[in-house]
Structures are given as C-alpha cells and as structure tokens.
Coordinates of C-alpha atoms and ligand atoms in Angstrom, one line a residue:
M1 CA 18.8 3.3 -11.6
N2 CA 19.9 4.4 -15.1
A3 CA 23.5 5.3 -16.1
E4 CA 22.8 9.1 -16.1
L5 CA 21.3 9.0 -12.6
R6 CA 24.2 6.8 -11.3
E7 CA 26.6 9.5 -12.6
D8 CA 24.6 12.3 -10.8
V9 CA 24.5 10.2 -7.6
A10 CA 28.3 9.7 -7.8
A11 CA 29.0 13.4 -8.4
L12 CA 26.6 14.5 -5.6
E13 CA 28.3 11.9 -3.1
D14 CA 31.6 13.4 -3.9
T15 CA 30.4 17.0 -3.3
V16 CA 28.7 16.0 -0.1
R17 CA 31.8 14.0 1.2
R18 CA 34.1 17.0 0.6
F19 CA 31.7 19.5 2.1
T20 CA 31.2 17.2 5.2
L21 CA 34.9 16.6 5.7
E22 CA 35.9 20.2 5.2
R23 CA 33.1 22.2 6.7
I24 CA 31.4 19.8 9.2
V25 CA 33.9 17.4 10.7
P26 CA 36.4 20.0 12.0
N27 CA 33.5 21.8 13.8
V28 CA 31.1 19.1 14.8
E29 CA 32.2 18.6 18.4
R30 CA 32.1 22.3 19.1
W31 CA 28.6 22.5 17.6
E32 CA 27.4 19.5 19.6
E33 CA 28.7 21.2 22.8
A34 CA 27.2 24.6 21.8
G35 CA 23.8 22.9 21.1
E36 CA 23.4 24.4 17.7
V37 CA 24.9 24.9 14.3
P38 CA 25.7 28.4 13.0
R39 CA 23.4 30.0 10.5
S40 CA 26.4 30.3 8.2
L41 CA 26.3 26.5 7.7
H42 CA 22.8 26.8 6.3
R43 CA 24.0 29.4 3.8
E44 CA 27.1 27.3 2.8
A45 CA 24.9 24.2 2.3
A46 CA 22.4 26.3 0.4
A47 CA 25.1 27.7 -1.9
L48 CA 25.9 24.1 -2.9
G49 CA 22.3 23.4 -3.7
L50 CA 22.0 20.9 -0.8
L51 CA 19.0 22.7 0.9
G52 CA 17.0 23.1 -2.2
M53 CA 17.1 19.5 -3.6
G54 CA 13.7 18.3 -4.6
Y55 CA 12.1 21.8 -4.8
P56 CA 11.1 23.6 -7.9
E57 CA 13.5 26.1 -9.5
A58 CA 10.8 28.8 -9.4
L59 CA 11.2 28.7 -5.5
G60 CA 15.0 28.5 -5.6
G61 CA 15.4 24.7 -5.5
T62 CA 16.6 22.0 -7.8
P63 CA 14.2 19.3 -8.8
A64 CA 15.7 16.0 -7.8
P65 CA 14.4 12.4 -7.5
Y66 CA 14.4 10.7 -4.1
A67 CA 17.4 8.6 -5.3
L68 CA 19.5 11.8 -5.3
R69 CA 18.0 13.2 -2.0
N70 CA 18.7 9.9 -0.2
A71 CA 22.3 9.9 -1.6
L72 CA 22.8 13.2 0.1
S73 CA 21.6 11.9 3.4
V74 CA 23.6 8.7 3.2
A75 CA 26.8 10.4 2.2
M76 CA 26.6 13.2 4.9
S77 CA 25.9 10.8 7.6
R78 CA 28.6 8.3 6.5
H79 CA 31.4 10.9 6.3
G80 CA 30.8 12.6 9.7
G81 CA 27.7 14.8 9.7
S82 CA 26.3 14.0 13.1
G83 CA 22.6 13.2 13.6
G84 CA 22.3 16.6 15.4
V85 CA 23.9 18.6 12.6
M86 CA 21.7 16.8 10.0
A87 CA 18.5 17.3 11.9
A88 CA 19.4 21.0 12.4
L89 CA 20.3 21.6 8.7
F90 CA 17.5 19.7 7.2
S91 CA 14.4 20.3 9.4
H92 CA 12.9 22.3 6.5
N93 CA 12.6 19.0 4.6
I94 CA 9.8 18.0 7.0
A95 CA 8.4 21.5 7.4
L96 CA 8.1 22.7 3.8
P97 CA 6.7 19.7 1.8
P98 CA 3.1 20.2 3.1
L99 CA 3.3 23.9 1.8
L100 CA 4.9 22.8 -1.5
R101 CA 2.1 20.3 -2.1
H102 CA -0.9 22.1 -0.7
G103 CA 0.0 25.7 0.1
S104 CA -1.1 28.7 -1.9
E105 CA 1.4 30.2 -4.3
A106 CA 1.7 33.3 -2.3
L107 CA 2.4 31.4 0.9
Q108 CA 5.1 29.3 -1.0
R109 CA 6.7 32.4 -2.3
E110 CA 6.8 34.0 1.1
V111 CA 8.2 31.1 3.1
I112 CA 10.2 28.7 0.9
P113 CA 12.8 30.7 -1.0
P114 CA 14.5 32.3 2.1
V115 CA 14.7 28.9 3.7
L116 CA 16.3 27.3 0.6
R117 CA 18.8 30.2 0.5
G118 CA 19.8 29.3 4.1
E119 CA 18.7 32.6 5.4
Q120 CA 15.8 31.3 7.5
V121 CA 15.0 28.0 9.3
A122 CA 11.8 26.0 9.1
A123 CA 10.4 23.5 11.6
L124 CA 7.4 21.1 11.8
A125 CA 5.3 20.9 14.9
I126 CA 2.9 18.0 15.3
T127 CA 3.8 16.2 18.6
E128 CA 2.2 17.3 21.8
P129 CA 3.0 16.6 25.4
G130 CA -0.1 14.3 25.5
G131 CA 1.4 12.0 22.8
G132 CA 3.0 11.9 19.3
S133 CA 2.1 8.6 17.5
D134 CA -1.6 9.2 17.8
V135 CA -1.8 12.3 15.6
A136 CA -5.6 12.1 15.5
A137 CA -5.6 12.9 19.2
L138 CA -3.8 16.2 19.0
C139 CA -5.7 19.1 20.7
T140 CA -3.8 22.4 19.9
L141 CA -6.8 24.5 18.9
A142 CA -7.0 27.2 16.2
R143 CA -10.3 29.1 16.1
R144 CA -11.1 31.4 13.3
E145 CA -11.7 35.1 14.2
G146 CA -12.3 37.2 11.0
D147 CA -9.2 37.1 8.9
E148 CA -7.1 35.4 11.5
Y149 CA -6.7 32.1 13.4
V150 CA -6.1 32.3 17.1
I151 CA -4.0 29.3 18.4
D152 CA -3.9 27.9 21.9
G153 CA -2.0 24.7 22.9
E154 CA 1.4 23.1 23.3
K155 CA 3.8 21.2 21.2
T156 CA 7.0 19.2 22.3
F157 CA 10.1 17.6 20.8
I158 CA 10.1 20.1 17.9
T159 CA 13.3 20.0 15.9
S160 CA 14.6 23.5 15.3
G161 CA 11.6 24.6 17.3
V162 CA 13.5 27.4 19.2
R163 CA 15.5 28.7 16.2
A164 CA 12.8 28.4 13.5
D165 CA 11.6 31.5 11.6
W166 CA 8.7 29.5 10.2
I167 CA 6.8 26.7 11.9
T168 CA 4.4 24.4 10.1
V169 CA 1.9 23.6 13.0
A170 CA -0.7 20.9 13.1
V171 CA -3.8 22.3 14.8
R172 CA -7.4 21.3 15.4
T173 CA -9.8 23.6 13.6
G174 CA -12.8 21.4 14.3
E175 CA -14.9 21.6 17.5
P176 CA -13.0 21.9 20.8
G177 CA -12.8 18.7 22.7
T178 CA -13.3 16.5 19.7
R179 CA -10.8 13.9 18.5
G180 CA -10.2 12.0 15.3
S181 CA -8.5 12.7 12.0
G182 CA -11.2 15.1 10.7
G183 CA -10.8 18.7 11.9
I184 CA -7.0 18.7 11.8
S185 CA -5.4 21.6 9.7
M186 CA -2.0 22.9 9.1
L187 CA -1.0 26.5 9.7
V188 CA 2.3 28.3 9.2
V189 CA 3.3 30.3 12.2
P190 CA 6.2 32.8 12.2
G191 CA 8.8 32.0 14.9
D192 CA 8.5 35.5 16.4
A193 CA 4.7 35.5 16.7
R194 CA 3.4 37.2 19.8
G195 CA 2.2 34.7 22.4
L196 CA 4.5 32.0 21.2
E197 CA 6.9 30.8 24.0
R198 CA 9.7 28.5 23.1
T199 CA 11.9 26.6 25.4
R200 CA 14.8 24.3 24.7
L201 CA 14.7 20.7 25.9
A202 CA 17.8 18.8 27.2
K203 CA 18.3 15.4 25.6
M204 CA 20.6 12.4 25.4
G205 CA 22.0 13.0 21.9
W206 CA 21.6 15.0 18.7
H207 CA 22.9 18.0 20.8
A208 CA 23.6 20.2 17.8
S209 CA 19.9 20.2 16.9
D210 CA 17.7 22.3 19.1
T211 CA 14.7 20.4 20.3
G212 CA 11.9 22.7 21.6
Q213 CA 8.8 22.9 23.7
L214 CA 6.4 25.4 22.2
R215 CA 3.5 27.1 24.0
F216 CA 0.8 28.9 22.0
D217 CA -1.0 31.5 24.1
A218 CA -3.6 33.2 21.8
V219 CA -1.1 33.3 19.0
R220 CA -2.7 35.1 16.0
V221 CA -1.8 34.3 12.4
P222 CA -3.4 35.6 9.2
A223 CA -5.9 33.2 7.7
R224 CA -3.9 33.1 4.5
Y225 CA -1.3 31.1 6.5
L226 CA -3.6 28.1 6.4
V227 CA -2.0 25.3 4.3
G228 CA -4.5 23.9 1.8
E229 CA -8.0 23.3 3.0
E230 CA -9.3 23.5 6.6
G231 CA -9.7 19.9 7.9
A232 CA -7.4 18.4 5.4
G233 CA -4.3 18.3 7.6
F234 CA -4.3 14.6 8.7
R235 CA -3.7 13.3 5.2
M236 CA -1.0 15.9 4.6
I237 CA 0.7 14.8 7.8
M238 CA 0.6 11.1 6.9
G239 CA 2.0 11.7 3.5
N240 CA 4.7 13.9 4.9
F241 CA 5.7 11.2 7.4
N242 CA 6.5 8.8 4.4
G243 CA 9.0 11.3 3.1
E244 CA 10.5 11.6 6.5
R245 CA 10.8 7.9 7.0
L246 CA 12.7 7.6 3.7
A247 CA 15.1 10.3 4.7
M248 CA 15.6 8.8 8.3
S249 CA 16.3 5.4 6.7
A250 CA 18.9 6.9 4.4
M251 CA 20.6 8.6 7.4
A252 CA 20.5 5.3 9.4
L253 CA 22.2 3.5 6.5
G254 CA 24.9 6.2 6.4
F255 CA 25.5 5.9 10.1
A256 CA 25.7 2.1 9.8
E257 CA 28.3 2.5 7.0
A258 CA 30.3 5.0 9.3
C259 CA 30.3 2.4 12.1
F260 CA 31.5 -0.3 9.7
D261 CA 34.3 1.9 8.2
E262 CA 35.5 2.7 11.8
A263 CA 35.2 -0.9 13.0
L264 CA 37.2 -2.1 10.0
A265 CA 39.9 0.5 10.4
W266 CA 40.3 -0.3 14.1
A267 CA 40.4 -4.0 13.4
R268 CA 43.2 -3.4 10.9
E269 CA 45.1 -1.2 13.3
R270 CA 44.8 -2.9 16.6
R271 CA 47.1 -5.9 17.3
T272 CA 46.5 -8.5 20.0
F273 CA 48.4 -11.7 20.7
G274 CA 50.8 -10.9 17.8
T275 CA 48.3 -10.3 15.0
A276 CA 45.8 -7.5 14.0
L277 CA 42.3 -8.0 15.2
V278 CA 41.2 -8.4 11.6
E279 CA 43.2 -11.6 11.4
K280 CA 41.0 -13.3 14.0
Q281 CA 38.3 -15.4 12.5
V282 CA 35.6 -14.3 14.9
I283 CA 36.2 -10.6 14.2
R284 CA 36.1 -11.3 10.4
H285 CA 32.7 -13.0 10.9
K286 CA 31.4 -10.1 12.8
L287 CA 32.6 -7.6 10.1
V288 CA 31.0 -9.8 7.3
D289 CA 27.8 -9.9 9.3
M290 CA 27.8 -6.1 9.6
Q291 CA 28.4 -5.8 5.9
M292 CA 25.6 -8.2 4.9
R293 CA 23.1 -6.2 7.1
I294 CA 24.3 -3.0 5.5
H295 CA 23.9 -4.4 2.0
S296 CA 20.5 -5.7 2.6
T297 CA 19.4 -2.3 4.1
R298 CA 20.7 -0.6 1.1
A299 CA 18.8 -3.0 -1.2
W300 CA 15.6 -2.3 0.7
L301 CA 16.2 1.5 0.7
D302 CA 16.9 1.4 -3.1
A303 CA 13.7 -0.6 -3.7
V304 CA 11.5 1.8 -1.7
T305 CA 13.2 4.8 -3.2
A306 CA 12.5 3.5 -6.7
L307 CA 8.8 3.1 -5.7
A308 CA 8.7 6.7 -4.4
D309 CA 10.3 8.0 -7.6
E310 CA 7.7 6.1 -9.6
G311 CA 5.0 7.8 -7.6
E312 CA 3.9 4.5 -6.1
I313 CA 4.1 5.8 -2.5
G314 CA 1.9 8.5 -1.2
I315 CA 4.2 11.2 0.0
Ligands
LIG401 C1 15.0 14.1 18.9 C2 13.6 14.2 18.5 C3 13.1 15.0 17.5 C4 11.8 15.2 17.2 N1 11.4 16.1 16.2 C5 10.0 16.3 16.0 C6 9.6 17.3 15.1 O1 10.4 18.0 14.5 N2 8.3 17.5 15.1 C7 7.4 16.8 15.7 O2 6.2 17.0 15.5 N3 7.8 15.8 16.5 C8 9.1 15.5 16.7 N4 9.5 14.5 17.5 C9 8.5 13.7 18.2 C10 8.3 12.3 17.7 O3 7.7 12.4 16.4 C11 7.5 11.6 18.7 O4 8.4 11.3 19.8 C12 6.9 10.4 18.2 O5 5.9 10.7 17.3 C13 6.3 9.4 19.3 O6 5.5 10.2 20.1 P1 5.7 10.1 21.7 O7 7.1 10.4 22.0 O8 4.6 11.0 22.3 O9 5.4 8.6 22.1 P2 4.0 7.9 22.3 O10 3.1 8.2 21.1 O11 3.5 8.2 23.7 O12 4.5 6.4 22.2 C14 5.2 5.8 23.3 C15 5.6 4.4 22.9 O13 4.5 3.5 22.6 C16 4.6 3.0 21.3 N5 3.2 3.0 20.7 C17 2.5 4.1 20.5 N6 1.3 3.7 19.9 C18 1.4 2.3 19.8 C19 0.5 1.4 19.2 N7 -0.7 1.7 18.7 N8 0.9 0.1 19.2 C20 2.1 -0.3 19.7 N9 3.0 0.6 20.2 C21 2.6 1.9 20.2 C22 5.5 4.0 20.5 O14 6.2 3.3 19.4 C23 6.5 4.4 21.6 O15 7.5 3.4 21.8 C24 10.8 14.4 17.8 C25 11.3 13.5 18.8 C26 12.6 13.3 19.1 C27 13.0 12.4 20.2

C-alpha cells in the first residue's frame, strides 16, 4: 500500500469510527430488537459516501479500491456495527455489482443512483429452499413472453429480502427441469412486483437485518430488466461471490479485533486473587495468541485485497 492510500485508509477509518460510535452504537440494541435499521441510517451513511464506495461517479458513487472498501468494513465492525446492521446497510454491495458489470446503461441509471443515495434498498436472491451452495441446481424459472419475463419459484435466506426495493434474482431461463450452470440468468425485480410474496424468517443472530423468504407466482418484469446476456448468469454469480467473500473476511477481521479489544479491557479491569487478570501468565498467553491470529488474518486479507486491486481475482 503506498503512502497516499495509507493516508486515505486512515482518514476513512476515522470517519467510520466516529459515524459508528455516534450513530450506530447508541441505537444498535434497539434496532436488533426491532429487527431492522431505519431508512434514515441508509441516507446518513450515503451522505458520508459510505454506500457509494467503489461505484462510478456518474452513478452517484466514489471510485475506490478494495483496500478502502475493506477498511470501511473492518472499522465499522470493530467499533460496534453489529453483523445485522452491516448486512442491512450494505446488502446493495452484493446486489448491484452484477448490474454494474453487466447491466445496460439504462438499467444502471434506473436502479443504482437511488440506492447509493440511501433512498432505496437492494438485495440479491440466489439461494433456494432446495439448496444454496449448488447454484447450478437452482430452479426458479423465468420464461420469456413477448417483452416480459414471467417468474415462478422460491428463494430463501435473502438479506434485505422483505424491505428491498430492487432484487437481483438468479433464474433459470433455460429449459424447465434442466440443471447445470448453462441457462442461468440474472433479472432485476422491483420489490413491489405483483405476485411477489415476501415473508420474514426468524433467525439466531443478525436480527437487525431482515432475512426473507420470497415466493414468485407469475411475477412479470420487463425484458429490459435482464442483466447482461441470457444464460450468462452463472459466471456473474461466481465473480460476485468473490467480492462478497472479501467483504465478509473484512467484517470477520473487524469482529475479531472487537473481541480482542473487549477481552483486553476486561482483563485489565477484573481483579482476582489480588491482581488484575492481565497479570496472570496464562491470560497473557491467551491474549497474545488472539493477537497473533488477528495479525495473520490481516496479512492474508491485505494480500488477497492487493491481488483484487491488481485485477488478479475475477470479481
Ligand atoms: C443470515 C444469512 C443471510 C443470507 N443472505 C443471503 C442473500 O442475501 N442472498 C442469497 O442468495 N443467499 C443468502 N444466504 C444463503 C447462503 O448463501 C446459503 O445459506 C449458502 O449458500 C449455503 O446454502 P444452504 O444453506 O442451502 O446449505 P447447503 O448448500 O444445503 O449446504 C449444507 C452444508 O453442506 C455443506 N456442503 C454443501 N456442498 C458441499 C460439498 N460439495 N462438499 C462439502 N460440503 C458441502 C455446506 O458447506 C453446508 O455446511 C444467507 C444465509 C444466511 C444464513
């Protein structure tokens, strides 16, 4: 990382730390209980440029390397942005990249700017009740009828699925009943489309993020909502997963740092048998071991991020 980028990272970390401590931490428990974050949080994050990082200026974003985007994720998760808040706030970062890379200019202009302004929410729907890892087996069907696609099927575990104004949906446009990576396409579906039924799922954590079950019953969307070419969806999805993996790794690193910060603070504060916990050799070993694992994770993340910024990873 060169000196200029290091300065940008430090400035961004400071902005994100302040935003997280002032705007998220005082409210996070309430939002986790309510099961969602307010729309106003999206607008506040957008005003600081946090939603638009990595998107072109012409669409309302700020071009930024992965090094900066990851710094945002690490800093927010380290300073108190819960996994649920972050999933809710940033679900567009898995929903929009396929459009950005493969969508028509008109589709990009319709969908992306209002999301980056924090006025609308975007979600990505790939997983189905029949299975998630095996993307080539998805069977939600979209058949072409004139200038429209008609979608039938079901999706599950969709982050922001119930609140989303736009959902990037993986569908099978090939022959019904076929499987395999060919014949998968990506369509953008408005959240209020007729025939789309959305139900919230209960889950063990990430409560501030809505996780939805979607049922498509003859949902019609204009054919211009197709992202890229028909049948090219599988490669788009695989590339998109790489970007998501990078962001999730950055979040995991930030959460590990938060755990270390709290463990160290408690070990300094808590006294047993006449001394603070941190004075005990076994506790010091444990803390050093945590710190070593955090440092090696950061080194790995930095190395992979550098490869992504050099264009060496298909995203
Ligand atoms: C909180 C949350 C949010 C999510 N958000 C989204 C979202 O926004 N959009 C979306 O599309 N999906 C989302 N998902 C779904 C997620 O991507 C899937 O859960 C994931 O792809 C795994 O699919 P599955 O749950 O069907 O598990 P399965 O595919 O049924 O796998 C079950 C287990 O078997 C293992 N396994 C599978 N195949 C193999 C293999 N070949 N070899 C060895 N082990 C294997 C898996 O690792 C897993 O442990 C979300 C899930 C959660 C929990």
